[in-house]
Coordinates of C-alpha atoms and ligand atoms in Angstrom, one line a residue:
Chain A
M278 CA -64.2 11.2 134.4
S279 CA -60.9 12.6 133.1
T280 CA -57.1 11.8 133.4
I281 CA -54.7 14.6 134.6
V282 CA -51.1 13.7 133.8
D283 CA -49.2 17.1 135.4
T284 CA -45.1 17.2 136.1
R285 CA -45.3 20.8 136.9
T286 CA -44.5 22.4 140.2
T287 CA -44.9 26.2 141.5
A288 CA -41.1 25.8 142.0
S289 CA -40.4 24.3 138.0
R290 CA -42.8 27.5 136.6
I291 CA -40.8 29.9 139.1
A292 CA -37.4 28.2 137.8
G293 CA -38.8 28.2 134.2
V294 CA -39.1 31.9 134.4
C295 CA -35.8 32.4 136.0
A296 CA -34.3 30.3 133.2
V297 CA -35.6 32.4 130.5
L298 CA -34.3 35.9 132.1
L299 CA -31.0 34.2 132.4
L300 CA -30.4 33.1 129.5
A301 CA -31.5 36.6 127.6
A302 CA -29.0 38.2 130.2
A303 CA -26.4 35.5 129.1
I304 CA -27.2 36.4 125.2
V305 CA -26.2 40.0 125.9
A306 CA -23.3 39.9 128.1
P307 CA -20.8 40.5 126.0
V308 CA -22.2 43.5 125.5
F309 CA -21.2 44.7 129.6
V310 CA -18.7 42.0 130.8
G311 CA -14.8 41.9 129.6
R312 CA -13.3 39.4 127.9
G313 CA -12.0 37.7 131.0
V314 CA -15.4 36.7 132.7
I315 CA -16.4 35.8 129.0
Q316 CA -13.6 32.9 128.9
D317 CA -14.8 32.4 132.5
L318 CA -18.5 31.7 131.3
F319 CA -17.3 29.9 128.4
F320 CA -15.2 27.9 130.8
I321 CA -18.5 26.6 132.5
L322 CA -20.7 26.0 130.2
T323 CA -18.8 23.8 128.3
M324 CA -18.0 22.1 131.6
L325 CA -21.5 22.1 132.2
T326 CA -22.3 20.5 128.9
L327 CA -20.0 17.8 129.7
A328 CA -21.2 17.2 133.2
Q329 CA -24.7 16.5 131.9
F330 CA -23.9 14.1 129.4
W331 CA -21.8 12.1 131.9
N332 CA -24.9 12.2 134.6
L333 CA -27.2 10.8 131.8
L334 CA -24.5 8.0 130.9
A335 CA -23.7 7.5 134.5
G336 CA -27.2 8.7 136.5
Y337 CA -29.5 7.4 134.2
G338 CA -28.2 4.9 132.5
G339 CA -26.0 3.1 134.9
L340 CA -23.3 3.1 132.3
V341 CA -20.0 4.4 134.4
S342 CA -17.4 5.3 131.8
V343 CA -14.2 6.7 132.8
G344 CA -13.3 6.9 129.0
Q345 CA -15.4 10.2 127.5
H346 CA -12.5 12.4 127.2
A347 CA -12.2 10.3 124.1
F348 CA -15.0 12.0 122.5
V349 CA -13.5 15.3 123.5
G350 CA -10.2 14.5 122.3
I351 CA -12.0 12.9 119.1
G352 CA -14.2 16.4 118.5
A353 CA -11.7 18.0 119.2
Y354 CA -9.4 16.4 116.2
T355 CA -12.3 16.5 114.1
L356 CA -12.7 20.0 114.4
F357 CA -8.6 20.8 113.6
G358 CA -8.8 17.9 111.1
A359 CA -11.5 19.1 108.9
G360 CA -10.5 23.3 109.7
L361 CA -6.8 22.7 108.5
L362 CA -7.0 19.8 105.7
L363 CA -10.6 19.9 104.5
G364 CA -11.0 24.0 104.7
L365 CA -14.0 23.8 106.5
D366 CA -15.6 26.7 108.6
P367 CA -14.8 25.6 111.8
V368 CA -18.4 26.5 113.5
A369 CA -19.8 24.1 110.7
A370 CA -17.5 21.4 111.7
L371 CA -18.8 21.2 114.8
L372 CA -21.7 19.1 113.8
L373 CA -19.5 16.9 112.4
C374 CA -17.4 16.3 115.5
G375 CA -20.4 15.1 117.0
V376 CA -20.6 12.9 114.0
V377 CA -17.2 11.1 114.0
A378 CA -17.8 10.9 118.1
V379 CA -20.6 8.6 117.0
V380 CA -18.7 7.0 114.5
I381 CA -16.2 5.8 117.5
A382 CA -18.8 5.2 119.6
V383 CA -20.2 2.1 118.1
P384 CA -17.6 -0.3 118.0
T385 CA -16.5 1.3 121.6
A386 CA -20.1 0.3 122.5
F387 CA -20.1 -3.3 121.0
F388 CA -16.3 -3.6 122.9
A389 CA -17.7 -2.1 126.1
F390 CA -21.2 -3.4 126.5
R391 CA -20.0 -7.0 127.0
L392 CA -18.0 -5.7 130.1
Q393 CA -20.1 -5.5 133.5
G394 CA -19.7 -2.7 136.2
A395 CA -15.9 -2.0 136.9
Y396 CA -14.9 -3.6 133.7
F397 CA -16.6 -1.6 131.8
A398 CA -15.4 1.7 133.4
I399 CA -11.7 0.2 133.1
G400 CA -12.7 -0.5 129.0
T401 CA -13.7 2.8 128.2
W402 CA -10.7 3.9 130.0
V403 CA -8.5 1.4 127.8
V404 CA -10.4 2.6 124.5
A405 CA -9.7 6.3 124.9
E406 CA -6.2 5.7 125.4
V407 CA -6.1 3.4 122.2
V408 CA -7.4 7.0 120.4
R409 CA -5.4 8.8 122.0
L410 CA -2.4 6.9 120.9
S411 CA -3.5 6.6 117.5
V412 CA -4.3 10.0 117.2
A413 CA -0.6 11.1 118.2
Q414 CA 0.6 9.4 115.3
W415 CA -1.4 11.6 113.1
Q416 CA 1.5 13.8 111.7
A417 CA -0.4 16.4 109.8
L418 CA -1.8 17.3 113.2
G419 CA 1.5 17.7 114.7
G420 CA 1.7 13.7 115.9
G421 CA 2.5 13.8 119.9
S422 CA 3.3 17.5 120.0
G423 CA 0.0 18.8 118.2
T424 CA -0.7 21.9 116.3
S425 CA -2.4 25.5 116.1
L426 CA -5.3 27.0 114.1
P427 CA -3.4 29.0 111.7
P428 CA -5.1 32.7 111.3
T429 CA -7.0 31.9 108.1
A430 CA -8.9 29.4 110.2
R431 CA -9.4 31.6 112.8
D432 CA -11.8 33.9 110.9
F433 CA -15.0 31.8 111.4
A434 CA -18.6 32.1 110.3
G435 CA -19.4 35.5 112.8
T436 CA -16.5 37.0 114.4
A437 CA -15.9 40.1 111.9
W438 CA -19.8 41.2 112.3
V439 CA -19.4 40.6 116.5
A440 CA -15.8 42.5 115.7
R441 CA -17.6 45.1 114.1
V442 CA -21.0 45.7 115.8
L443 CA -19.4 45.9 119.5
D444 CA -16.3 47.5 118.1
V445 CA -13.5 44.8 119.6
R446 CA -10.4 43.0 118.4
D447 CA -10.6 40.1 116.5
A448 CA -9.5 37.5 119.4
A449 CA -12.2 39.0 121.5
A450 CA -14.6 38.5 119.2
R451 CA -13.6 34.5 118.7
D452 CA -14.0 34.4 122.3
I453 CA -17.8 35.7 122.2
V454 CA -18.9 33.8 119.3
T455 CA -17.5 30.3 120.7
Y456 CA -19.2 31.7 123.9
W457 CA -22.5 31.9 122.6
L458 CA -22.2 28.4 120.8
A459 CA -21.1 27.1 124.4
L460 CA -24.4 28.8 125.7
A461 CA -26.6 27.3 122.8
L462 CA -25.0 24.3 123.1
A463 CA -25.0 24.0 127.1
V464 CA -28.9 24.9 127.0
A465 CA -29.7 22.5 124.4
T466 CA -28.0 20.1 126.5
C467 CA -30.0 20.6 129.4
A468 CA -33.5 21.2 127.5
G469 CA -32.5 17.6 125.6
V470 CA -31.6 15.7 128.4
Y471 CA -34.6 17.0 130.3
A472 CA -37.3 16.2 127.5
L473 CA -35.3 12.5 127.1
L474 CA -36.0 12.1 130.8
R475 CA -39.8 13.3 130.7
S476 CA -40.2 10.9 127.5
K477 CA -41.5 7.7 128.1
R478 CA -37.8 6.4 127.3
G479 CA -36.8 8.7 130.4
L480 CA -39.1 6.1 132.3
A481 CA -37.6 3.5 130.5
L482 CA -33.9 4.2 131.7
A483 CA -35.3 4.5 135.5
A484 CA -37.0 1.2 135.4
V485 CA -34.1 -0.7 133.6
R486 CA -31.7 1.0 136.6
D487 CA -34.2 0.0 139.0
N488 CA -35.0 -3.5 137.4
V489 CA -33.8 -5.1 134.2
A490 CA -35.4 -8.3 134.4
A491 CA -38.7 -6.4 135.8
A492 CA -38.5 -3.9 133.1
Q493 CA -37.6 -6.3 130.0
A494 CA -41.1 -8.1 131.2
V495 CA -43.0 -5.0 130.9
G496 CA -41.7 -4.8 126.8
V497 CA -38.6 -2.4 127.8
D498 CA -36.0 -2.9 125.5
A499 CA -33.0 -2.2 127.9
Q500 CA -30.0 -3.2 125.2
R501 CA -31.3 -0.3 123.0
M502 CA -31.9 2.2 126.2
K503 CA -27.7 1.7 126.9
W504 CA -27.1 2.6 123.0
L505 CA -29.2 5.2 122.9
V506 CA -27.7 7.1 125.9
F507 CA -24.3 6.1 124.9
L508 CA -24.5 7.3 121.3
I509 CA -26.3 10.6 122.2
A510 CA -23.6 11.5 125.2
A511 CA -20.6 10.7 122.9
F512 CA -22.3 13.2 120.0
G513 CA -23.0 15.7 122.8
T514 CA -19.4 15.1 124.1
G515 CA -18.0 14.8 120.6
I516 CA -19.3 18.6 119.8
A517 CA -18.3 20.2 123.6
G518 CA -14.9 18.7 122.3
G519 CA -14.7 20.6 119.4
L520 CA -15.8 24.0 120.3
I521 CA -13.7 24.2 123.8
Y522 CA -10.3 23.2 121.0
L523 CA -12.1 26.0 118.5
Q524 CA -12.0 28.8 121.5
K525 CA -8.1 27.6 122.8
G526 CA -6.9 27.2 119.3
R527 CA -4.3 25.2 119.9
I528 CA -4.2 21.0 120.2
S529 CA -2.1 18.2 121.6
P530 CA -3.3 15.1 122.1
D531 CA -2.3 14.7 125.9
A532 CA -4.0 17.9 126.4
A533 CA -7.1 16.8 124.1
F534 CA -7.2 13.3 125.7
S535 CA -6.3 14.6 129.2
V536 CA -8.3 12.0 131.5
T537 CA -8.2 14.2 134.8
D538 CA -9.2 17.2 132.6
W539 CA -12.5 15.9 130.2
T540 CA -13.6 12.9 132.7
A541 CA -11.8 13.4 136.5
F542 CA -13.1 16.8 136.9
V543 CA -16.1 16.2 134.9
I544 CA -17.1 13.1 137.5
F545 CA -16.3 15.4 140.0
I546 CA -18.8 18.0 139.3
V547 CA -21.6 15.6 138.6
V548 CA -20.9 13.7 142.3
I549 CA -20.5 16.9 144.2
G550 CA -23.5 18.4 142.4
G551 CA -26.0 15.4 143.0
I552 CA -25.9 12.6 140.0
G553 CA -29.2 11.3 138.8
T554 CA -30.4 15.1 138.6
I555 CA -30.2 18.0 135.8
E556 CA -30.0 20.0 138.9
G557 CA -27.1 18.6 140.4
P558 CA -24.2 18.8 137.4
I559 CA -25.3 22.7 137.6
I560 CA -24.6 23.3 141.0
G561 CA -21.8 21.3 140.9
V562 CA -19.9 23.1 137.9
L563 CA -20.4 26.4 140.2
V564 CA -18.6 24.9 143.0
F565 CA -16.1 23.4 141.1
F566 CA -15.2 26.8 139.3
A567 CA -15.1 28.3 142.6
L568 CA -13.0 25.9 144.1
Q569 CA -10.3 26.5 141.2
S570 CA -10.6 30.3 141.1
L571 CA -9.6 29.9 144.8
L572 CA -7.2 27.4 144.7
A573 CA -5.4 27.5 141.2
D574 CA -2.4 28.9 142.4
Y575 CA -1.6 26.2 144.9
G576 CA -0.8 23.5 142.2
S577 CA -1.1 19.7 143.8
T578 CA -2.9 21.0 146.7
Y579 CA -6.0 21.9 144.4
L580 CA -6.1 18.6 143.4
I581 CA -5.9 16.9 147.0
V582 CA -8.7 19.1 148.2
L583 CA -11.1 18.3 145.1
G584 CA -10.4 14.8 145.8
A585 CA -10.8 15.0 149.4
L586 CA -14.2 17.1 149.1
G587 CA -15.3 14.4 146.2
V588 CA -15.1 11.5 149.3
V589 CA -16.7 13.6 151.7
I590 CA -19.3 14.2 149.8
M591 CA -19.8 10.8 148.3
L592 CA -19.6 9.4 152.2
F593 CA -22.0 12.2 154.0
A594 CA -24.3 13.3 150.9
P595 CA -24.2 10.7 147.9
R596 CA -26.9 12.2 146.1
G597 CA -24.5 15.9 146.1
L598 CA -25.3 19.1 147.3
W599 CA -28.5 19.4 145.5
G600 CA -29.6 16.1 146.2
L601 CA -29.7 17.6 149.9
F602 CA -31.4 20.1 149.3
A603 CA -34.2 18.6 147.5
A604 CA -34.3 16.1 150.3
R605 CA -35.3 19.0 153.0
T606 CA -37.2 20.9 150.8
G607 CA -38.7 18.6 148.3
I608 CA -38.0 21.3 145.8
H609 CA -37.3 19.9 142.2
L610 CA -36.4 22.9 139.3
F611 CA -36.7 19.9 136.6
P612 CA -39.6 17.3 138.0
V613 CA -39.6 14.6 135.9
R614 CA -42.6 12.7 137.8
R615 CA -45.9 12.6 136.7
R616 CA -48.7 13.3 139.2
L617 CA -51.7 11.6 138.9
R618 CA -54.7 13.9 139.3
R619 CA -58.5 12.3 138.8
T620 CA -61.3 15.1 138.7
V621 CA -64.1 13.0 139.0
P622 CA -63.5 9.5 140.6
R623 CA -64.9 6.7 138.9
N624 CA -68.2 4.7 139.7
T625 CA -69.1 8.3 140.6
Q626 CA -72.1 9.7 138.0
P627 CA -72.2 13.1 137.3
P628 CA -76.0 14.6 139.0
G629 CA -78.8 14.2 136.5
E630 CA -77.7 11.2 134.4
T631 CA -78.5 8.7 137.4
H632 CA -82.1 8.8 136.5
G633 CA -82.1 9.6 132.6
Chain B
M292 CA -56.4 -23.3 119.0
S293 CA -53.8 -23.4 121.8
I294 CA -52.3 -20.0 122.7
L295 CA -49.5 -21.4 124.5
S296 CA -47.6 -25.4 124.1
L297 CA -44.8 -26.7 125.6
H298 CA -42.8 -29.6 124.0
N299 CA -40.6 -31.6 126.0
V300 CA -39.1 -28.6 128.1
S301 CA -36.7 -29.2 130.5
R302 CA -34.1 -26.9 132.7
S303 CA -31.0 -27.9 135.0
F304 CA -29.2 -26.1 137.4
G305 CA -25.7 -27.6 137.7
A306 CA -26.9 -31.4 138.5
L307 CA -30.4 -30.2 139.6
K308 CA -33.3 -31.4 137.0
V309 CA -35.8 -28.3 138.0
T310 CA -38.0 -28.9 134.4
D311 CA -38.4 -32.5 133.6
D312 CA -39.4 -33.0 130.1
V313 CA -43.0 -30.7 130.5
S314 CA -45.3 -31.2 127.7
F315 CA -48.9 -29.3 127.8
D316 CA -51.2 -27.1 125.9
V317 CA -53.5 -23.8 126.9
P318 CA -56.1 -23.2 125.1
T319 CA -57.1 -20.1 123.9
G320 CA -59.6 -18.0 127.0
Q321 CA -58.4 -20.9 129.7
A322 CA -57.7 -20.3 133.5
L323 CA -55.1 -22.8 134.1
G324 CA -54.3 -23.2 138.2
I325 CA -50.4 -25.0 138.6
I326 CA -49.8 -26.6 142.2
G327 CA -47.2 -28.1 143.6
P328 CA -44.9 -28.7 146.7
N329 CA -42.2 -25.7 147.6
G330 CA -39.5 -26.2 145.5
A331 CA -41.3 -28.2 142.5
G332 CA -39.9 -25.9 139.9
K333 CA -43.0 -23.9 139.4
S334 CA -41.7 -20.4 138.9
T335 CA -39.0 -21.6 137.1
L336 CA -41.4 -23.1 134.8
F337 CA -42.9 -19.4 134.4
N338 CA -39.4 -17.9 133.4
L339 CA -39.1 -20.3 130.9
I340 CA -42.5 -19.5 129.7
T341 CA -41.7 -15.8 129.7
G342 CA -38.4 -15.8 128.7
N343 CA -36.3 -14.9 131.9
L344 CA -34.4 -18.1 131.9
S345 CA -33.5 -20.2 128.6
V346 CA -34.8 -23.9 128.2
D347 CA -32.0 -26.6 127.9
R348 CA -34.0 -28.4 125.6
G349 CA -37.6 -28.8 124.2
T350 CA -39.8 -25.8 122.4
I351 CA -42.3 -23.1 123.4
T352 CA -44.7 -22.1 121.2
F353 CA -46.9 -19.1 121.7
D354 CA -49.8 -17.5 119.9
G355 CA -49.1 -20.1 117.0
A356 CA -44.9 -18.7 116.8
D357 CA -42.2 -20.5 118.5
V358 CA -40.5 -18.6 121.2
T359 CA -38.4 -20.9 122.3
R360 CA -35.2 -18.4 121.6
T361 CA -37.0 -15.2 121.4
S362 CA -35.9 -12.4 124.6
A363 CA -38.3 -12.2 127.4
M364 CA -38.7 -8.2 126.1
H365 CA -40.0 -9.8 123.0
R366 CA -42.5 -12.4 124.5
C367 CA -44.0 -9.2 126.1
L368 CA -44.3 -7.3 123.1
N369 CA -46.2 -10.9 121.5
G370 CA -48.6 -10.7 124.2
M371 CA -47.3 -12.1 127.4
G372 CA -47.6 -10.5 131.1
R373 CA -46.2 -11.6 134.3
S374 CA -46.3 -11.0 138.1
F375 CA -42.8 -11.9 140.0
Q376 CA -43.6 -14.2 143.0
I377 CA -40.7 -11.8 144.7
P378 CA -42.4 -8.2 143.9
Q379 CA -39.8 -6.9 141.3
P380 CA -41.2 -3.1 141.8
F381 CA -39.5 0.1 139.9
G382 CA -38.6 1.7 143.1
S383 CA -38.1 4.7 142.3
L384 CA -40.3 5.6 140.3
T385 CA -44.4 6.2 142.0
V386 CA -46.9 3.2 141.8
F387 CA -48.5 5.1 138.2
E388 CA -45.1 5.3 136.7
N389 CA -44.8 1.8 137.3
L390 CA -48.2 1.2 135.2
I391 CA -47.0 4.0 132.6
V392 CA -43.6 2.1 131.6
A393 CA -45.7 -0.7 131.6
A394 CA -48.5 0.5 129.0
T395 CA -46.4 2.4 127.0
H396 CA -43.4 -0.2 126.3
G397 CA -45.4 -3.1 126.6
R398 CA -48.1 -1.9 124.4
G399 CA -46.1 0.6 121.8
L400 CA -48.4 3.6 123.0
R401 CA -47.6 6.9 123.8
E402 CA -48.0 8.0 127.5
R403 CA -51.2 10.3 127.0
D404 CA -52.9 7.1 125.4
V405 CA -53.0 4.7 128.3
A406 CA -53.1 7.5 131.6
D407 CA -56.9 6.8 131.6
D408 CA -56.1 2.9 131.4
C409 CA -53.6 2.8 134.4
A410 CA -55.5 4.8 136.4
D411 CA -58.5 2.4 135.6
I412 CA -56.0 -0.4 136.5
L413 CA -54.9 1.2 139.9
E414 CA -58.9 1.4 140.7
R415 CA -59.3 -1.5 140.1
T416 CA -56.3 -3.4 142.0
E417 CA -57.2 -0.7 145.0
L418 CA -53.8 1.1 144.5
I419 CA -54.7 4.2 143.7
D420 CA -55.0 6.3 146.6
R421 CA -51.0 4.9 146.6
A422 CA -50.7 6.3 142.4
N423 CA -48.3 9.1 143.4
D424 CA -46.4 7.7 146.0
P425 CA -42.9 5.7 145.3
A426 CA -43.6 2.1 144.7
S427 CA -40.6 1.4 146.8
S428 CA -42.8 2.8 149.9
L429 CA -45.4 0.2 149.5
S430 CA -46.0 -2.9 151.7
L431 CA -45.6 -6.3 150.7
L432 CA -48.9 -6.8 149.8
Q433 CA -49.6 -3.6 148.1
R434 CA -46.1 -4.9 146.2
K435 CA -47.9 -7.9 145.2
R436 CA -51.2 -6.0 143.9
L437 CA -48.7 -3.7 141.9
E438 CA -47.0 -7.0 140.3
L439 CA -50.6 -7.8 139.2
A440 CA -52.0 -4.1 138.2
R441 CA -48.1 -3.9 136.3
A442 CA -48.6 -7.1 134.2
M443 CA -52.5 -5.9 133.6
A444 CA -51.0 -2.6 131.9
T445 CA -49.4 -4.6 129.2
Q446 CA -52.7 -5.6 127.9
P447 CA -51.6 -9.2 127.9
K448 CA -53.4 -11.8 125.7
L449 CA -51.6 -14.6 128.2
L450 CA -51.4 -13.3 132.0
L451 CA -49.3 -15.4 134.5
L452 CA -49.4 -15.1 138.2
D453 CA -47.0 -16.5 140.3
E454 CA -48.9 -16.3 144.1
I455 CA -50.4 -13.2 144.4
A456 CA -53.0 -14.6 147.0
G457 CA -50.7 -15.2 149.9
G458 CA -51.8 -13.2 153.0
L459 CA -55.0 -12.2 152.3
T460 CA -57.5 -11.3 154.6
E461 CA -60.7 -13.0 153.9
G462 CA -62.6 -9.6 152.0
E463 CA -59.1 -9.0 150.0
C464 CA -59.5 -12.3 148.8
R465 CA -62.6 -12.5 147.4
A466 CA -61.5 -8.9 145.8
L467 CA -58.4 -10.4 144.2
I468 CA -60.7 -13.5 143.1
Q469 CA -63.5 -10.7 141.5
T470 CA -60.5 -9.0 139.6
I471 CA -59.0 -12.0 138.2
R472 CA -62.3 -13.4 136.9
Q473 CA -63.3 -10.3 135.7
I474 CA -59.9 -9.9 133.3
H475 CA -60.2 -14.0 132.5
A476 CA -64.0 -13.0 131.1
S477 CA -62.5 -10.2 129.2
G478 CA -60.8 -13.0 127.3
V479 CA -57.4 -13.1 128.7
T480 CA -55.6 -16.5 129.3
I481 CA -54.2 -17.1 132.4
I482 CA -51.8 -19.4 134.2
W483 CA -51.8 -19.0 138.0
I484 CA -49.7 -20.8 140.2
E485 CA -50.5 -20.5 143.9
H486 CA -50.9 -22.3 147.2
V487 CA -54.3 -20.7 148.5
L488 CA -56.1 -23.6 146.9
H489 CA -59.5 -22.3 147.6
A490 CA -58.7 -18.5 145.3
L491 CA -57.2 -21.0 143.1
N492 CA -60.7 -23.3 142.9
A493 CA -62.6 -20.0 142.0
V494 CA -61.4 -19.3 139.0
V495 CA -59.3 -22.1 137.2
E496 CA -60.9 -24.9 134.8
R497 CA -57.8 -27.1 135.1
L498 CA -55.1 -28.1 137.9
L499 CA -51.3 -28.8 136.9
V500 CA -49.6 -30.8 139.1
L501 CA -45.6 -30.2 139.3
D502 CA -43.6 -32.1 141.8
F503 CA -39.7 -32.6 141.3
G504 CA -39.8 -30.3 138.1
R505 CA -42.4 -33.2 136.3
V506 CA -45.8 -33.0 135.7
I507 CA -47.8 -35.4 137.6
G508 CA -51.3 -34.5 136.5
I509 CA -53.3 -32.1 134.4
G510 CA -57.2 -31.9 134.0
D511 CA -60.4 -31.2 135.5
P512 CA -59.7 -29.6 139.2
A513 CA -62.2 -32.0 141.2
T514 CA -60.4 -35.1 139.9
I515 CA -57.2 -34.1 140.1
M516 CA -57.7 -32.8 143.7
A517 CA -59.4 -36.3 144.6
S518 CA -56.4 -37.9 142.8
R519 CA -54.1 -40.2 145.3
E520 CA -50.5 -38.6 144.0
V521 CA -52.0 -34.9 144.8
R522 CA -53.3 -36.2 147.9
E523 CA -50.4 -37.9 149.3
I524 CA -48.0 -34.6 148.3
Y525 CA -51.1 -32.1 149.8
L526 CA -51.3 -34.6 153.2
G527 CA -51.0 -32.1 155.7
I528 CA -51.8 -29.2 153.7
E529 CA -55.0 -27.4 153.8
V530 CA -57.2 -28.4 151.0
Ligands
LIG224 N1 -31.4 -19.3 139.0 C1 -31.5 -20.5 139.9 N2 -30.2 -21.0 140.2 C2 -29.9 -22.1 141.0 N3 -30.9 -23.1 141.8 C3 -32.2 -22.4 141.5 C4 -32.1 -21.3 140.9 N4 -33.7 -20.8 140.5 C5 -34.5 -22.0 141.1 N5 -33.5 -23.0 141.6 C6 -34.0 -24.1 142.4 O1 -34.8 -24.8 141.8 C7 -35.9 -25.6 142.5 C8 -37.2 -25.0 142.1 O2 -37.5 -23.2 142.5 P1 -38.5 -22.5 142.4 O3 -38.8 -21.4 142.4 O4 -39.1 -22.7 140.7 O5 -39.7 -23.6 142.6 P2 -41.3 -23.1 143.1 O6 -42.3 -24.2 142.7 O7 -41.2 -22.1 142.6 O8 -41.1 -23.0 145.0 P3 -42.1 -22.1 145.8 O9 -43.2 -23.0 145.8 O10 -41.4 -21.9 147.2 O11 -42.1 -20.8 145.0 C9 -35.4 -24.9 144.1 O12 -34.9 -26.0 144.4 C10 -34.7 -23.6 143.9 O13 -33.6 -23.6 145.1
LIG225 MG1 -42.3 -20.3 143.2

């Protein structure tokens, strides 16, 4: 008798192969496509990263934060601070962005975890505002009006090499390096979140979401799961924030702590794509990018369309576009469900052993 | 040696005293039944023992340690397993995953080390055919079985069962009694709240009667059932 537990499906195997091919294509893309496309891809990848972390928080951890822009801004300012004040190479400083975000996330969690539901959401927003106002006082980094990365801090690791090998100008080389970093971050994020969900901690997250009292009664540390998810999300969001502003090269408190850009849009992406799935944010970010490209010239009309679409999806397809698709087809590209198969049923002795 | 001791435990909801100065010991390895009319405070007593509710007064000792202020999670890790009277499945997980989460977290083991045990438990509780279905798709009876199965998966020293025999057919009830006897025979201490008295009497060695939150009798089942106080409470209820 043996027990086999399997999570993979045919669809997930095909998806795995496609993902590897896609990744290979994405790595060599800078050789073939222009700077504009690279910048668009950078935007898509960083938004995907932010969306995947918000999805982890809200979709899996039940922590509906509307203050994640705090960690984008903290990451951005850490990067600039490390570059301008400490003279660190910005690429090396990216890790520091995540660490500082976690350091700020700890007291935030102590405060916000005391709040329930809508109060938790509002609490995280309040924290983000407080951090933004504090950073605006930081005169060394330009106070309320912000600052730029000086030319010296812009020649970060790899730029010179890329400029030489691909024969492009320095500005384009910087975009290519940040694009590769964004690619690595997005892939690591999707893979990391998927690995977490497939582990026993992923099961615990689902159990806590379904029924806290029952989860605790079987030994799940619900509080620890909340902390784990909140700190992981802060870490990743901080790194993404640092990377986004490394590429922009210019920072201000209003932009780096923008609730619209780094929280509202991110929530939109997750909601239209499908909350609580890994596929959802991927679909969502593509739809979001398409809408933005189509409607960017219409100013506020664009925001109204986004809002209206978000509401329609929430009403008629609460599990998002991917949820709709998965329910119809049964296809999961990132399956987490464990399937039990037993090769020999219990109490059935193999032939030949019965009269031993 | 007692695995569980309650000393003067009380709990009120507002003005309603639901657990009133309850004290008793459960020797290791015993099967104790708890009976009492609806609303007597039986489930509340379970919630106090497992830590889902906190006591107002009194102390609870489990396996040699004072657990009065210990969280439900830690009491599980220390060896308490329970079923809920109103089933509380993890609806988005499959039946098998419900057991996996209990076994991995309750016992602190890795998934691959518990998969066999979980599959065995599903067979013993006759849920193996539903192993890969979402728990939300189970019928009420199957959900009750899942409560038992999930508690078993944490491999408890003390198993607390809250009304799991109601609504079963004759054959199903016999199978359930068989399963609980097996668990008991393997050395697990059992406390079982049950209105189906013939099922309870087939398993327990000792009976506790609760009424209005107070212990009005504890001891040998036959003697308890014969006492006047219990007969009065149970007048009109099948014995
Ligand atoms: N959380 C609560 N808040 C207020 N009152 C409660 C709460 N839980 C239980 N009660 C009340 O406490 C009393 C005892 O409830 P409990 O569920 O412990 O009874 P029980 O003996 O398990 O009954 P049953 O046989 O119907 O399951 C009831 O009157 C119930 O209404
Ligand atoms: Mg009850």
